[in-house]
Amino acid sequence: LELEAVEKQIQELLVRQTELRERRAALESSRVSIQRDTNTLTTSTPCASLPRSRAPWTRSSQMSFTPAPGHHGPWVQQQRKTRARPRPRTSPPPPPPVFEISTRNRFAPLRETERDAVIVGDSIVRYVRATLAKGKVHTHCFPGARVLDVSAQIPAILKDGESVGAIVLHAGVNDTRLRQTEVLKRDFSSLIETVRSTSPATRIIVSGPLPTYRRGHERLFRADGLHPSRVGAELLSDNISRTLRSI
């Protein structure tokens, strides 16, 4: 579009140039009759300027004709070029302000009370259902397991150790039958060390083994005298729940 406008302007200038040449020839023929003293300056008609076109210009130019001073020679065509006014430059807008958003969790200190707990043991904990004020308690029962058997299951249970706040270890009832006290103490030490190496931040609670059947406590045990009855399982669950809430 700009090229079309420039071409149109050039055509208009050529037409105006032809008209001005005709006017100049007429002025030169009439100038002979109004000559004065050769020592004085000749006067002429005001400069003729080209009318501005309505089309947009990127560079404006004016053409005028002035007489040569001091003699009666021909008119001299003089072209003056004027530069277009520079457009005011506007500075780019300032960048938007950057706001720093803190990602620190102000509720982080409360995570300790919201973490879950687990109970790991043999068949004694089959019906144990402990509770927490916040969080859940998961029970993992391995019937017939000894202390070292429970220790072998710890890595799989505590694979996400950050979400486990405490672990209750209830084992040893199947080891007491062997009557090897020193071996049982060494196995418990190995179990505790496995928990610490797997999840150092997890609290460790050792529960049991429970005493065997005694006279006067028939309602706490089943007929085999080893596994807790429904009442015994509820009592064991309450004891574990109170312990977990106190830590």
Tab-separated table of C-alpha atoms in Angstrom:
chain	number	residue	atom	x	y	z
A	1	LEU	CA	0.000	0.000	0.000
A	2	GLU	CA	2.873	2.404	0.771
A	3	LEU	CA	4.466	1.720	-2.638
A	4	GLU	CA	1.168	2.433	-4.403
A	5	ALA	CA	0.836	5.721	-2.533
A	6	VAL	CA	4.408	6.742	-3.465
A	7	GLU	CA	3.866	5.905	-7.151
A	8	LYS	CA	0.670	7.944	-7.170
A	9	GLN	CA	2.514	10.859	-5.613
A	10	ILE	CA	5.280	10.654	-8.215
A	11	GLN	CA	2.716	10.828	-11.021
A	12	GLU	CA	1.152	13.914	-9.449
A	13	LEU	CA	4.586	15.563	-9.161
A	14	LEU	CA	5.347	14.898	-12.817
A	15	VAL	CA	2.071	16.531	-13.823
A	16	ARG	CA	2.854	19.531	-11.617
A	17	GLN	CA	6.369	19.754	-13.051
A	18	THR	CA	4.967	19.939	-16.589
A	19	GLU	CA	2.577	22.730	-15.549
A	20	LEU	CA	5.359	24.673	-13.862
A	21	ARG	CA	7.601	24.430	-16.919
A	22	GLU	CA	4.817	25.897	-19.028
A	23	ARG	CA	4.406	28.725	-16.518
A	24	ARG	CA	8.137	29.336	-16.504
A	25	ALA	CA	8.195	29.658	-20.302
A	26	ALA	CA	5.349	32.174	-20.116
A	27	LEU	CA	7.116	34.169	-17.404
A	28	GLU	CA	10.376	34.291	-19.389
A	29	SER	CA	8.570	35.669	-22.437
A	30	SER	CA	6.878	38.404	-20.382
A	31	ARG	CA	10.002	39.279	-18.369
A	32	VAL	CA	11.574	41.099	-21.360
A	33	SER	CA	9.004	43.896	-21.148
A	34	ILE	CA	9.604	44.667	-17.466
A	35	GLN	CA	13.408	44.770	-17.383
A	36	ARG	CA	14.975	47.612	-15.435
A	37	ASP	CA	18.412	48.803	-14.792
A	38	THR	CA	20.984	46.058	-15.127
A	39	ASN	CA	22.663	47.126	-11.860
A	40	THR	CA	19.520	46.552	-9.825
A	41	LEU	CA	18.159	43.252	-8.758
A	42	THR	CA	15.319	41.836	-10.716
A	43	THR	CA	12.111	41.061	-8.948
A	44	SER	CA	9.934	38.120	-9.600
A	45	THR	CA	6.666	36.660	-8.621
A	46	PRO	CA	6.416	34.834	-5.331
A	47	CYS	CA	7.764	31.308	-5.260
A	48	ALA	CA	5.306	28.745	-6.357
A	49	SER	CA	5.116	25.729	-4.072
A	50	LEU	CA	3.585	22.404	-4.798
A	51	PRO	CA	0.406	21.648	-2.954
A	52	ARG	CA	0.675	18.786	-0.501
A	53	SER	CA	-0.986	15.598	-1.416
A	54	ARG	CA	-3.427	13.963	0.916
A	55	ALA	CA	-1.528	10.692	0.733
A	56	PRO	CA	0.770	9.972	3.707
A	57	TRP	CA	4.400	11.049	3.323
A	58	THR	CA	7.451	9.522	4.836
A	59	ARG	CA	9.712	12.323	3.490
A	60	SER	CA	8.345	15.707	2.444
A	61	SER	CA	9.944	17.897	-0.284
A	62	GLN	CA	9.261	21.396	-1.621
A	63	MET	CA	10.213	22.873	-5.004
A	64	SER	CA	10.540	26.607	-5.647
A	65	PHE	CA	11.927	28.850	-8.366
A	66	THR	CA	14.069	31.899	-7.545
A	67	PRO	CA	15.747	34.333	-9.952
A	68	ALA	CA	19.518	34.356	-10.227
A	69	PRO	CA	20.801	37.600	-8.550
A	70	GLY	CA	22.878	40.179	-10.489
A	71	HIS	CA	21.979	39.254	-14.063
A	72	HIS	CA	19.022	38.497	-16.289
A	73	GLY	CA	19.871	34.886	-16.856
A	74	PRO	CA	17.330	32.118	-16.923
A	75	TRP	CA	15.476	31.005	-13.858
A	76	VAL	CA	17.257	28.502	-11.667
A	77	GLN	CA	15.366	25.524	-10.395
A	78	GLN	CA	16.203	24.846	-6.760
A	79	GLN	CA	15.030	21.874	-4.824
A	80	ARG	CA	15.064	21.875	-1.073
A	81	LYS	CA	14.609	18.724	0.873
A	82	THR	CA	13.305	18.797	4.349
A	83	ARG	CA	13.335	15.845	6.624
A	84	ALA	CA	10.179	14.655	8.175
A	85	ARG	CA	9.838	15.287	11.861
A	86	PRO	CA	11.024	12.313	13.849
A	87	ARG	CA	8.278	10.447	15.546
A	88	PRO	CA	8.390	10.627	19.302
A	89	ARG	CA	9.814	7.449	20.713
A	90	THR	CA	8.040	5.951	23.601
A	91	SER	CA	9.997	3.902	26.093
A	92	PRO	CA	8.824	0.302	26.534
A	93	PRO	CA	6.539	-0.299	29.489
A	94	PRO	CA	8.317	-1.413	32.651
A	95	PRO	CA	8.230	-5.143	33.353
A	96	PRO	CA	5.527	-6.325	35.721
A	97	PRO	CA	6.606	-6.563	39.333
A	98	VAL	CA	7.793	-9.935	40.507
A	99	PHE	CA	6.254	-11.173	43.703
A	100	GLU	CA	8.014	-13.836	45.706
A	101	ILE	CA	5.664	-16.472	47.069
A	102	SER	CA	6.826	-18.344	50.092
A	103	THR	CA	6.459	-22.092	49.763
A	104	ARG	CA	7.152	-22.834	53.410
A	105	ASN	CA	4.387	-24.825	55.018
A	106	ARG	CA	3.504	-23.195	58.318
A	107	PHE	CA	1.609	-26.328	59.301
A	108	ALA	CA	4.741	-28.487	59.057
A	109	PRO	CA	5.118	-28.767	62.874
A	110	LEU	CA	1.694	-30.423	62.965
A	111	ARG	CA	2.741	-33.281	60.692
A	112	GLU	CA	4.185	-35.191	63.645
A	113	THR	CA	0.729	-35.567	65.148
A	114	GLU	CA	-0.881	-36.466	61.828
A	115	ARG	CA	1.445	-39.288	60.818
A	116	ASP	CA	0.185	-42.861	60.865
A	117	ALA	CA	1.289	-45.733	63.079
A	118	VAL	CA	1.670	-49.462	62.437
A	119	ILE	CA	1.385	-52.576	64.610
A	120	VAL	CA	3.500	-55.528	63.528
A	121	GLY	CA	3.383	-58.901	65.225
A	122	ASP	CA	2.332	-62.520	65.259
A	123	SER	CA	-1.181	-63.952	65.543
A	124	ILE	CA	-1.729	-62.229	68.919
A	125	VAL	CA	-2.414	-58.893	67.151
A	126	ARG	CA	-4.901	-60.352	64.658
A	127	TYR	CA	-7.889	-58.541	66.186
A	128	VAL	CA	-6.088	-55.524	67.644
A	129	ARG	CA	-7.600	-52.254	66.389
A	130	ALA	CA	-5.821	-49.261	67.906
A	131	THR	CA	-6.728	-45.628	67.173
A	132	LEU	CA	-5.033	-42.225	67.119
A	133	ALA	CA	-6.346	-38.726	67.668
A	134	LYS	CA	-5.098	-37.889	64.152
A	135	GLY	CA	-3.921	-40.394	61.600
A	136	LYS	CA	-4.523	-44.098	61.126
A	137	VAL	CA	-3.145	-47.256	62.727
A	138	HIS	CA	-2.459	-50.214	60.429
A	139	THR	CA	-2.101	-53.733	61.808
A	140	HIS	CA	0.168	-56.325	60.143
A	141	CYS	CA	-0.362	-59.860	61.442
A	142	PHE	CA	2.014	-62.763	60.676
A	143	PRO	CA	0.700	-65.958	62.362
A	144	GLY	CA	3.439	-68.222	63.750
A	145	ALA	CA	6.134	-65.589	63.205
A	146	ARG	CA	9.134	-65.330	65.476
A	147	VAL	CA	11.079	-62.150	66.227
A	148	LEU	CA	13.451	-62.586	63.281
A	149	ASP	CA	10.485	-63.331	60.988
A	150	VAL	CA	8.918	-60.000	61.962
A	151	SER	CA	12.299	-58.297	61.400
A	152	ALA	CA	12.357	-59.623	57.820
A	153	GLN	CA	9.009	-57.918	57.088
A	154	ILE	CA	10.039	-54.465	58.359
A	155	PRO	CA	11.632	-53.098	55.116
A	156	ALA	CA	8.456	-53.816	53.131
A	157	ILE	CA	6.189	-52.302	55.804
A	158	LEU	CA	8.283	-49.153	56.349
A	159	LYS	CA	9.090	-48.485	52.700
A	160	ASP	CA	7.428	-45.073	53.092
A	161	GLY	CA	8.954	-44.346	56.481
A	162	GLU	CA	8.195	-40.599	56.377
A	163	SER	CA	4.474	-41.282	56.814
A	164	VAL	CA	4.943	-43.658	59.780
A	165	GLY	CA	5.260	-41.843	63.082
A	166	ALA	CA	5.413	-44.890	65.380
A	167	ILE	CA	5.640	-48.666	65.150
A	168	VAL	CA	4.430	-51.155	67.754
A	169	LEU	CA	6.362	-54.433	67.793
A	170	HIS	CA	4.447	-57.304	69.367
A	171	ALA	CA	6.358	-60.564	68.984
A	172	GLY	CA	8.196	-63.226	71.004
A	173	VAL	CA	5.367	-65.511	72.121
A	174	ASN	CA	6.516	-68.154	69.628
A	175	ASP	CA	10.135	-67.740	70.809
A	176	THR	CA	9.479	-68.234	74.535
A	177	ARG	CA	8.664	-71.885	73.951
A	178	LEU	CA	12.306	-72.497	73.070
A	179	ARG	CA	13.398	-71.147	76.482
A	180	GLN	CA	16.435	-69.397	75.007
A	181	THR	CA	16.473	-66.064	76.790
A	182	GLU	CA	19.796	-64.763	75.513
A	183	VAL	CA	18.918	-65.667	71.941
A	184	LEU	CA	15.564	-63.898	72.299
A	185	LYS	CA	17.231	-60.714	73.591
A	186	ARG	CA	19.677	-60.761	70.673
A	187	ASP	CA	16.830	-61.245	68.189
A	188	PHE	CA	14.905	-58.299	69.694
A	189	SER	CA	18.025	-56.110	69.402
A	190	SER	CA	18.308	-57.092	65.744
A	191	LEU	CA	14.619	-56.264	65.178
A	192	ILE	CA	14.961	-52.810	66.728
A	193	GLU	CA	18.118	-52.085	64.750
A	194	THR	CA	16.320	-53.048	61.513
A	195	VAL	CA	13.537	-50.559	62.258
A	196	ARG	CA	16.023	-47.789	63.056
A	197	SER	CA	18.043	-48.333	59.890
A	198	THR	CA	14.910	-48.483	57.727
A	199	SER	CA	13.127	-45.455	59.219
A	200	PRO	CA	15.266	-43.471	61.691
A	201	ALA	CA	12.486	-40.985	62.547
A	202	THR	CA	9.920	-43.652	63.510
A	203	ARG	CA	9.194	-44.125	67.213
A	204	ILE	CA	9.619	-47.729	68.391
A	205	ILE	CA	7.300	-49.325	70.978
A	206	VAL	CA	7.838	-52.924	72.139
A	207	SER	CA	4.677	-54.697	73.302
A	208	GLY	CA	4.456	-58.175	74.876
A	209	PRO	CA	4.741	-60.969	74.777
A	210	LEU	CA	1.547	-61.448	76.786
A	211	PRO	CA	1.542	-63.727	79.815
A	212	THR	CA	-0.006	-67.144	79.337
A	213	TYR	CA	-3.370	-68.231	80.707
A	214	ARG	CA	-3.792	-67.715	84.444
A	215	ARG	CA	-6.617	-68.603	86.717
A	216	GLY	CA	-8.989	-65.677	87.184
A	217	HIS	CA	-8.367	-64.270	83.676
A	218	GLU	CA	-10.368	-66.791	81.673
A	219	ARG	CA	-12.413	-64.066	79.978
A	220	LEU	CA	-9.237	-62.484	78.478
A	221	PHE	CA	-8.095	-65.632	76.623
A	222	ARG	CA	-9.555	-68.127	74.262
A	223	ALA	CA	-9.845	-71.811	75.020
A	224	ASP	CA	-6.230	-72.424	73.868
A	225	GLY	CA	-4.997	-70.198	76.709
A	226	LEU	CA	-2.666	-68.332	74.302
A	227	HIS	CA	-4.625	-66.009	71.987
A	228	PRO	CA	-6.648	-63.137	73.454
A	229	SER	CA	-10.425	-63.318	73.369
A	230	ARG	CA	-12.612	-60.529	72.075
A	231	VAL	CA	-12.441	-58.804	75.460
A	232	GLY	CA	-8.686	-59.370	75.670
A	233	ALA	CA	-8.157	-57.982	72.154
A	234	GLU	CA	-10.164	-54.881	73.073
A	235	LEU	CA	-8.116	-54.410	76.244
A	236	LEU	CA	-4.847	-54.764	74.318
A	237	SER	CA	-6.141	-52.313	71.674
A	238	ASP	CA	-6.966	-49.722	74.360
A	239	ASN	CA	-3.532	-50.059	75.964
A	240	ILE	CA	-1.754	-49.583	72.617
A	241	SER	CA	-4.009	-46.630	71.720
A	242	ARG	CA	-3.224	-44.835	74.994
A	243	THR	CA	0.495	-45.413	74.458
A	244	LEU	CA	0.424	-44.049	70.908
A	245	ARG	CA	-1.491	-40.936	71.954
A	246	SER	CA	0.927	-40.221	74.793
A	247	ILE	CA	4.059	-40.000	72.630
